[in-house]
């Protein structure tokens, strides 16, 4: 099988760029993935541990504002609260710009795609004002360092992340027989959200070999996983349900509640054959097709299980299978991927993004994702964004893509490229005759570039 660099960059990377050559082999893609994370260094995003300190400041300013309502000093407290909230939103816009620039400038597109994939697989988001800006730092600290490691390590990092614990209300869960439940009547009791999502979404899959009893037992085992007043992860033995718990036939605990009991269960779930099958199919659907070749899924699942969840070996299995290289572009790019690959094709200058004021960055690069169907960092639930092409191919979403393609490029890049050269740069060998005709017939550069970006050929991968 001859390696196709254009297809590799479109299907497994960030899209073609006139400034950056596509990879020359799958081995090069895997090698870069295991090398230094150049884009994280060049375009930094706040670590979760640093960003979360803002949540405490947000709560303090909001509390002061409420306490002074109708009293002297309220105007100053209100101003401080509003200014801090505005600064947090501006920081979120800035992080969005940095993450987009990573896609524009990277030579390691597979890494950027995998960060998006795993951040969606382990969806976590802030549900209240203090934590609503933490999705990007969560991906930076919990997901990104583990994309070329072992699946069980990423699972543990996600399941014990303060953002995940707060998102799924695990921080409020206490064992019915725990010391904390006996002392504090205001506790909400046992919460099964995290246990259910770990089994159904993160590991075994919705059709996995578990029962409601397994969910209940795992939820009891998870009691003790909580968050400190500083929004840091802690294990609180006093909230843990005493006694052993049995999950999928394996028994954990029984003595003094310890974090290691929880981690042992997570490792066992990560190594389960059903987890291998679930992750393999998700990867195949995400990168290849809504209906992937069963032989491809089986091949990737076998490598997952044989390697103990070594993710680089799992990706290698995906890239070495012939079904991964079928030339027809099937999957529709989700909105962020679409906008990011368009900016990459336009070779959007770093300086141009730096020059954008926060409101401009939001209007040009972040807010347009919502009418396309993807309210960025706020998916509809813990199952993340849909993979099915039909979710993105709606009249409203396609109209929003067309509006963006026809209006945004000329506001981002001046001068715009000649459409004929742009078609070749953006699509390589996938610039079909219909695309080239539109490029030749366009009356202006803006019209030609917009038609190319709105074409079905560019919107698929």
Coordinates of C-alpha atoms in Angstrom, one line a residue:
X1 CA 0.0 0.0 0.0
X2 CA 1.5 3.3 -1.1
X3 CA 1.3 6.1 1.6
X4 CA -0.7 9.1 0.6
X5 CA 0.5 12.2 2.5
X6 CA -2.5 14.4 1.4
X7 CA -5.0 11.8 2.7
X8 CA -3.0 11.4 5.9
X9 CA -3.1 15.1 6.7
X10 CA -6.8 15.4 5.8
X11 CA -8.1 12.3 7.5
X12 CA -5.7 11.9 10.5
X13 CA -4.3 15.4 10.8
X14 CA -5.3 19.1 10.9
X15 CA -5.7 19.5 7.1
X16 CA -3.5 20.6 4.3
X17 CA -1.4 23.8 4.5
X18 CA 0.5 25.7 1.8
X19 CA 3.2 26.4 4.4
X20 CA 3.7 22.9 5.9
X21 CA 4.4 19.7 4.1
X22 CA 2.2 16.7 4.8
X23 CA 3.8 13.7 6.5
X24 CA 5.8 11.2 4.4
X25 CA 4.9 8.1 6.3
X26 CA 2.8 6.7 9.1
X27 CA 6.0 6.1 11.0
X28 CA 6.7 9.8 10.8
X29 CA 3.3 10.6 12.2
X30 CA 3.8 8.2 15.2
X31 CA 7.3 9.5 15.8
X32 CA 6.2 13.1 16.0
X33 CA 3.4 12.0 18.4
X34 CA 6.0 10.6 20.7
X35 CA 8.3 13.6 20.4
X36 CA 8.2 17.0 22.1
X37 CA 4.8 18.7 22.2
X38 CA 6.0 21.7 20.2
X39 CA 2.6 23.4 19.8
X40 CA 1.8 23.3 23.5
X41 CA 5.1 25.1 24.0
X42 CA 4.6 27.6 21.2
X43 CA 1.0 28.4 21.9
X44 CA 0.4 27.9 25.7
X45 CA -2.9 27.4 27.3
X46 CA -3.3 27.7 31.1
X47 CA -2.9 24.5 33.1
X48 CA -5.9 23.4 35.1
X49 CA -4.1 23.8 38.3
X50 CA -3.5 27.5 37.6
X51 CA -6.8 28.3 36.0
X52 CA -8.8 26.8 38.8
X53 CA -7.6 29.5 41.2
X54 CA -9.8 31.9 39.3
X55 CA -12.9 29.9 40.5
X56 CA -12.2 30.8 44.1
X57 CA -11.7 34.5 43.2
X58 CA -15.0 34.4 41.2
X59 CA -16.9 32.9 44.2
X60 CA -15.3 35.5 46.6
X61 CA -16.3 38.5 44.4
X62 CA -19.8 37.1 43.8
X63 CA -20.3 36.6 47.5
X64 CA -19.1 40.1 48.3
X65 CA -21.4 41.5 45.7
X66 CA -24.4 39.7 47.2
X67 CA -23.5 40.7 50.7
X68 CA -23.4 44.3 49.8
X69 CA -26.5 44.4 47.7
X70 CA -28.4 47.5 48.7
X71 CA -25.6 48.6 51.0
X72 CA -22.7 51.1 50.7
X73 CA -19.9 49.6 48.6
X74 CA -22.2 47.6 46.3
X75 CA -21.2 49.6 43.2
X76 CA -17.5 48.9 43.7
X77 CA -18.2 45.2 44.5
X78 CA -20.4 44.9 41.4
X79 CA -17.7 46.5 39.2
X80 CA -15.0 44.2 40.5
X81 CA -17.2 41.1 39.9
X82 CA -18.1 42.2 36.4
X83 CA -14.6 43.0 35.4
X84 CA -13.3 39.7 36.7
X85 CA -16.0 37.8 34.8
X86 CA -15.1 39.7 31.7
X87 CA -11.4 38.9 32.1
X88 CA -12.3 35.2 32.5
X89 CA -14.3 35.3 29.2
X90 CA -11.4 37.1 27.5
X91 CA -9.0 34.4 28.8
X92 CA -11.3 31.7 27.3
X93 CA -11.3 33.5 23.9
X94 CA -7.5 33.7 24.1
X95 CA -7.2 30.0 24.9
X96 CA -9.5 29.3 21.9
X97 CA -7.2 31.3 19.7
X98 CA -4.1 29.4 21.0
X99 CA -5.7 26.0 20.4
X100 CA -6.7 27.0 16.9
X101 CA -3.2 28.2 16.1
X102 CA -1.9 24.8 17.1
X103 CA -4.0 23.3 14.3
X104 CA -2.8 26.0 11.9
X105 CA 0.9 25.6 12.6
X106 CA 1.4 22.0 13.6
X107 CA 3.6 19.5 11.9
X108 CA 2.0 16.9 14.3
X109 CA -1.7 17.1 13.2
X110 CA -2.4 13.6 14.6
X111 CA -1.7 14.9 18.1
X112 CA -4.1 17.8 17.8
X113 CA -6.8 15.5 16.5
X114 CA -6.3 13.0 19.3
X115 CA -6.5 15.7 21.9
X116 CA -9.9 16.7 20.5
X117 CA -11.0 13.0 20.3
X118 CA -10.0 12.1 23.9
X119 CA -11.3 15.4 25.4
X120 CA -14.6 14.6 23.9
X121 CA -14.5 10.9 25.0
X122 CA -13.9 12.2 28.6
X123 CA -16.2 15.1 28.3
X124 CA -16.2 17.4 31.4
X125 CA -17.4 21.0 31.6
X126 CA -18.2 23.6 34.2
X127 CA -21.8 23.9 35.2
X128 CA -21.6 27.1 37.2
X129 CA -20.1 30.6 36.6
X130 CA -16.8 29.9 38.5
X131 CA -16.0 26.8 36.5
X132 CA -17.5 27.5 33.0
X133 CA -14.1 28.5 31.5
X134 CA -12.2 25.4 32.6
X135 CA -12.7 23.1 29.7
X136 CA -9.6 24.2 27.8
X137 CA -7.3 23.9 30.9
X138 CA -8.9 20.5 31.7
X139 CA -7.9 19.3 28.2
X140 CA -4.4 20.8 28.7
X141 CA -3.7 19.1 32.0
X142 CA -5.8 15.9 32.0
X143 CA -5.9 14.9 28.3
X144 CA -3.0 16.2 26.4
X145 CA -0.1 14.7 28.5
X146 CA -1.6 11.2 28.1
X147 CA -2.5 11.0 24.4
X148 CA 0.7 8.9 23.7
X149 CA 0.7 7.0 27.0
X150 CA -1.5 4.3 28.4
X151 CA -5.3 4.4 28.3
X152 CA -5.6 3.5 32.0
X153 CA -3.5 6.5 33.0
X154 CA -5.8 8.9 31.0
X155 CA -8.8 7.2 32.5
X156 CA -7.5 7.7 36.0
X157 CA -6.6 11.3 35.3
X158 CA -10.0 12.1 33.9
X159 CA -12.0 10.2 36.6
X160 CA -10.2 12.0 39.4
X161 CA -10.1 15.4 37.8
X162 CA -11.9 18.1 39.9
X163 CA -13.8 19.3 36.8
X164 CA -15.1 15.7 36.1
X165 CA -16.1 15.2 39.7
X166 CA -18.0 18.5 39.8
X167 CA -19.6 18.0 36.4
X168 CA -21.0 14.6 37.4
X169 CA -21.8 15.6 41.0
X170 CA -19.4 13.0 42.3
X171 CA -18.0 15.6 44.8
X172 CA -21.4 15.5 46.6
X173 CA -21.6 11.7 46.7
X174 CA -21.3 9.9 50.1
X175 CA -21.8 6.3 51.0
X176 CA -25.1 5.7 52.8
X177 CA -23.1 4.0 55.6
X178 CA -20.3 6.5 55.7
X179 CA -19.2 8.6 58.7
X180 CA -20.0 11.7 56.7
X181 CA -23.5 10.7 55.9
X182 CA -24.2 9.9 59.6
X183 CA -22.9 13.4 60.7
X184 CA -24.2 15.6 57.9
X185 CA -27.8 15.3 57.0
X186 CA -27.5 17.8 54.1
X187 CA -25.4 15.4 52.0
X188 CA -27.2 14.3 48.8
X189 CA -26.4 10.6 49.4
X190 CA -25.0 8.2 46.8
X191 CA -24.7 9.5 43.3
X192 CA -24.2 7.0 40.4
X193 CA -23.4 9.5 37.6
X194 CA -19.6 9.0 37.5
X195 CA -19.9 5.2 37.9
X196 CA -22.4 5.0 35.1
X197 CA -20.4 7.2 32.7
X198 CA -17.1 5.4 33.5
X199 CA -18.8 2.0 32.6
X200 CA -21.1 3.2 29.7
X201 CA -19.0 5.9 28.0
X202 CA -15.4 5.8 29.2
X203 CA -14.6 2.0 29.2
X204 CA -17.0 -0.9 28.4
X205 CA -19.5 0.9 26.2
X206 CA -23.3 1.2 26.3
X207 CA -23.6 -2.5 25.4
X208 CA -20.9 -3.6 27.7
X209 CA -21.1 -6.6 30.1
X210 CA -22.3 -4.8 33.2
X211 CA -25.5 -4.6 35.2
X212 CA -27.2 -2.0 37.3
X213 CA -25.7 -3.8 40.3
X214 CA -22.2 -3.2 38.9
X215 CA -23.1 0.5 38.6
X216 CA -24.3 0.7 42.2
X217 CA -21.2 -1.2 43.5
X218 CA -18.8 1.0 41.5
X219 CA -20.7 4.2 42.7
X220 CA -20.2 3.0 46.3
X221 CA -16.5 2.3 45.6
X222 CA -16.2 5.8 44.1
X223 CA -17.5 7.5 47.3
X224 CA -14.5 9.4 48.8
X225 CA -13.5 10.9 45.4
X226 CA -14.3 14.6 46.0
X227 CA -13.0 18.1 45.7
X228 CA -11.4 20.4 48.3
X229 CA -12.4 24.0 49.0
X230 CA -9.6 25.0 46.7
X231 CA -11.1 22.9 43.9
X232 CA -8.3 20.3 44.1
X233 CA -8.9 16.5 44.0
X234 CA -8.9 14.8 47.4
X235 CA -9.9 11.4 48.6
X236 CA -12.0 11.7 51.7
X237 CA -12.2 8.3 53.5
X238 CA -15.0 9.6 55.7
X239 CA -17.3 9.9 52.7
X240 CA -16.5 6.4 51.5
X241 CA -19.0 3.5 51.9
X242 CA -17.5 0.9 54.2
X243 CA -17.1 -2.7 53.2
X244 CA -16.1 -4.4 50.0
X245 CA -17.6 -3.7 46.6
X246 CA -17.9 -6.2 43.7
X247 CA -17.7 -4.9 40.1
X248 CA -17.8 -7.4 37.2
X249 CA -17.0 -10.2 39.6
X250 CA -13.9 -8.5 41.1
X251 CA -14.0 -7.5 44.7
X252 CA -12.3 -4.3 45.9
X253 CA -11.8 -2.9 49.4
X254 CA -13.1 -4.3 52.6
X255 CA -10.7 -2.6 55.0
X256 CA -10.0 1.1 55.6
X257 CA -11.2 3.0 52.5
X258 CA -8.2 3.9 50.3
X259 CA -7.7 5.6 47.0
X260 CA -5.8 2.6 45.6
X261 CA -8.9 0.5 45.7
X262 CA -10.6 2.9 43.3
X263 CA -7.5 3.1 41.1
X264 CA -7.3 -0.7 40.9
X265 CA -10.9 -0.9 39.7
X266 CA -10.2 1.7 37.1
X267 CA -7.2 -0.2 35.8
X268 CA -9.2 -3.4 35.6
X269 CA -11.9 -1.6 33.6
X270 CA -9.3 0.0 31.3
X271 CA -7.9 -3.5 30.5
X272 CA -11.2 -5.2 29.9
X273 CA -11.8 -6.8 26.5
X274 CA -15.0 -4.9 26.1
X275 CA -13.1 -1.6 26.6
X276 CA -10.7 -2.6 23.9
X277 CA -13.6 -3.2 21.5
X278 CA -15.4 0.1 22.5
X279 CA -12.3 2.3 22.1
X280 CA -11.3 0.6 18.8
X281 CA -14.7 1.2 17.3
X282 CA -14.8 4.8 18.5
X283 CA -11.4 5.5 17.0
X284 CA -12.5 3.9 13.7
X285 CA -15.7 5.9 13.5
X286 CA -14.0 9.1 14.4
X287 CA -11.2 8.8 11.8
X288 CA -12.6 6.6 9.1
X289 CA -16.4 6.2 8.7
X290 CA -19.7 6.0 10.6
X291 CA -19.8 2.4 9.5
X292 CA -16.2 1.2 9.8
X293 CA -14.9 -2.1 8.5
X294 CA -15.4 -4.7 11.3
X295 CA -12.0 -6.2 10.4
X296 CA -10.4 -2.8 11.1
X297 CA -12.2 -2.5 14.5
X298 CA -11.1 -6.1 15.4
X299 CA -7.5 -5.4 14.5
X300 CA -7.3 -2.2 16.6
X301 CA -9.1 -3.9 19.5
X302 CA -6.7 -6.8 19.5
X303 CA -3.7 -4.4 19.6
X304 CA -5.3 -2.5 22.5
X305 CA -5.7 -5.7 24.5
X306 CA -2.4 -7.2 23.6
X307 CA -0.5 -4.0 24.5
X308 CA -2.4 -3.4 27.7
X309 CA -3.8 -0.2 26.3
X310 CA -0.6 1.3 25.0
X311 CA -2.1 4.1 22.9
X312 CA 0.8 4.5 20.4
X313 CA 0.5 0.9 19.5
X314 CA -3.3 1.3 19.2
X315 CA -2.8 4.2 16.8
X316 CA -0.2 2.2 14.9
X317 CA -2.7 -0.6 14.4
X318 CA -5.3 1.9 13.1
X319 CA -2.8 3.4 10.6
X320 CA -1.4 0.1 9.3
X321 CA -4.8 -1.4 8.3
X322 CA -5.7 -1.0 4.6
X323 CA -9.3 0.0 5.5
X324 CA -8.0 3.2 7.1
X325 CA -6.7 4.4 3.7
X326 CA -9.7 4.0 1.5
X327 CA -9.5 7.1 -0.7
X328 CA -13.1 8.3 -0.5
X329 CA -13.5 11.1 2.1
X330 CA -16.6 10.1 4.2
X331 CA -16.6 11.8 7.6
X332 CA -17.9 15.4 7.8
X333 CA -15.7 17.7 9.8
X334 CA -17.3 19.0 13.0
X335 CA -17.4 22.8 13.2
X336 CA -14.2 23.4 15.1
X337 CA -12.3 21.0 12.8
X338 CA -13.8 22.7 9.8
X339 CA -12.9 26.2 10.9
X340 CA -9.4 25.2 12.1
X341 CA -8.6 23.4 8.8
X342 CA -9.9 26.4 6.8
X343 CA -7.6 28.7 8.8
X344 CA -4.7 26.2 8.2
X345 CA -5.4 26.2 4.5
X346 CA -5.4 30.0 4.5
X347 CA -2.1 29.9 6.5
X348 CA -3.6 32.3 9.0
X349 CA -0.7 34.3 10.4
X350 CA 0.0 34.0 14.2
X351 CA 0.3 37.8 14.3
X352 CA -3.2 38.2 12.9
X353 CA -4.7 36.2 15.7
X354 CA -2.6 38.1 18.2
X355 CA -3.9 41.4 16.8
X356 CA -7.6 40.4 17.3
X357 CA -9.3 41.9 20.2
X358 CA -11.2 39.4 22.4
X359 CA -14.5 40.4 21.0
X360 CA -13.2 40.1 17.4
X361 CA -11.7 36.7 18.1
X362 CA -15.1 35.6 19.5
X363 CA -17.1 36.9 16.6
X364 CA -14.8 35.5 13.9
X365 CA -13.6 32.2 15.3
X366 CA -15.6 31.1 18.3
X367 CA -19.2 32.3 18.2
X368 CA -19.7 31.0 14.6
X369 CA -19.4 27.4 15.8
X370 CA -22.7 27.6 17.6
X371 CA -25.0 28.1 14.6
X372 CA -22.9 25.4 12.9
X373 CA -24.2 23.1 15.6
X374 CA -21.2 23.0 18.1
X375 CA -21.4 25.3 21.0
X376 CA -17.7 25.0 21.7
X377 CA -16.8 23.4 25.1
X378 CA -20.5 22.9 26.0
X379 CA -21.7 19.7 24.5
X380 CA -25.2 18.4 25.3
X381 CA -24.1 15.8 27.8
X382 CA -21.3 13.6 29.1
X383 CA -21.4 11.6 25.9
X384 CA -19.8 14.5 24.1
X385 CA -20.4 15.6 20.5
X386 CA -22.1 13.2 18.0
X387 CA -19.9 11.3 15.5
X388 CA -22.7 10.7 13.0
X389 CA -22.3 12.9 9.9
X390 CA -26.0 13.6 9.9
X391 CA -25.6 15.6 13.1
X392 CA -23.5 18.2 11.2
X393 CA -25.3 18.1 7.8
X394 CA -28.5 20.1 8.6
X395 CA -29.8 23.0 6.6
X396 CA -29.1 25.5 9.4
X397 CA -25.6 24.2 10.0
X398 CA -24.6 24.1 6.4
X399 CA -26.0 27.7 5.9
X400 CA -23.9 28.8 8.8
X401 CA -20.8 27.2 7.3
X402 CA -21.5 29.0 4.0
X403 CA -21.9 32.3 5.7
X404 CA -18.6 31.9 7.5
X405 CA -16.8 30.7 4.4
X406 CA -17.9 33.7 2.4
X407 CA -17.3 36.4 5.0
X408 CA -14.6 35.4 7.5
X409 CA -11.6 34.6 5.3
X410 CA -11.3 38.2 4.0
X411 CA -11.4 39.5 7.5
X412 CA -8.7 37.1 8.6
X413 CA -6.2 37.1 5.7
X414 CA -5.2 39.9 3.4
X415 CA -4.5 39.5 0.6
X416 CA -6.5 36.4 -0.1
X417 CA -4.8 33.7 -2.2
X418 CA -5.7 33.2 -5.9
X419 CA -8.6 30.7 -5.7
X420 CA -7.0 28.3 -8.3
X421 CA -3.9 28.0 -6.2
X422 CA -5.9 27.9 -3.0
X423 CA -7.9 24.9 -4.2
X424 CA -4.7 22.9 -4.8
X425 CA -3.2 24.0 -1.4
X426 CA -6.4 23.2 0.6
X427 CA -7.3 19.9 -1.1
X428 CA -4.2 18.6 -2.9
X429 CA -5.2 15.6 -5.0
X430 CA -8.8 15.9 -3.7
X431 CA -9.5 19.1 -5.6
X432 CA -12.0 17.7 -8.0
X433 CA -13.2 19.3 -11.3
X434 CA -16.2 20.9 -9.7
X435 CA -14.0 22.6 -7.1
X436 CA -11.5 23.7 -9.8
X437 CA -14.4 25.0 -12.0
X438 CA -15.7 27.1 -9.0
X439 CA -12.2 28.4 -8.4
X440 CA -11.8 29.5 -12.1
X441 CA -15.3 31.0 -12.4
X442 CA -15.3 33.0 -9.2
X443 CA -15.5 36.8 -9.8
X444 CA -13.4 37.7 -6.7
X445 CA -10.9 36.1 -4.5
X446 CA -13.3 36.2 -1.6
X447 CA -16.0 34.4 -3.6
X448 CA -13.6 31.8 -4.9
X449 CA -12.0 31.0 -1.5
X450 CA -15.5 30.9 0.1
X451 CA -16.8 28.4 -2.5
X452 CA -13.8 26.1 -2.0
X453 CA -14.2 26.2 1.8
X454 CA -17.9 25.5 1.4
X455 CA -17.5 22.6 -1.0
X456 CA -18.3 19.1 0.0
X457 CA -14.8 18.1 -0.8
X458 CA -13.3 20.4 1.8
X459 CA -15.9 19.7 4.4
X460 CA -15.1 15.9 4.5
X461 CA -12.1 14.0 5.6

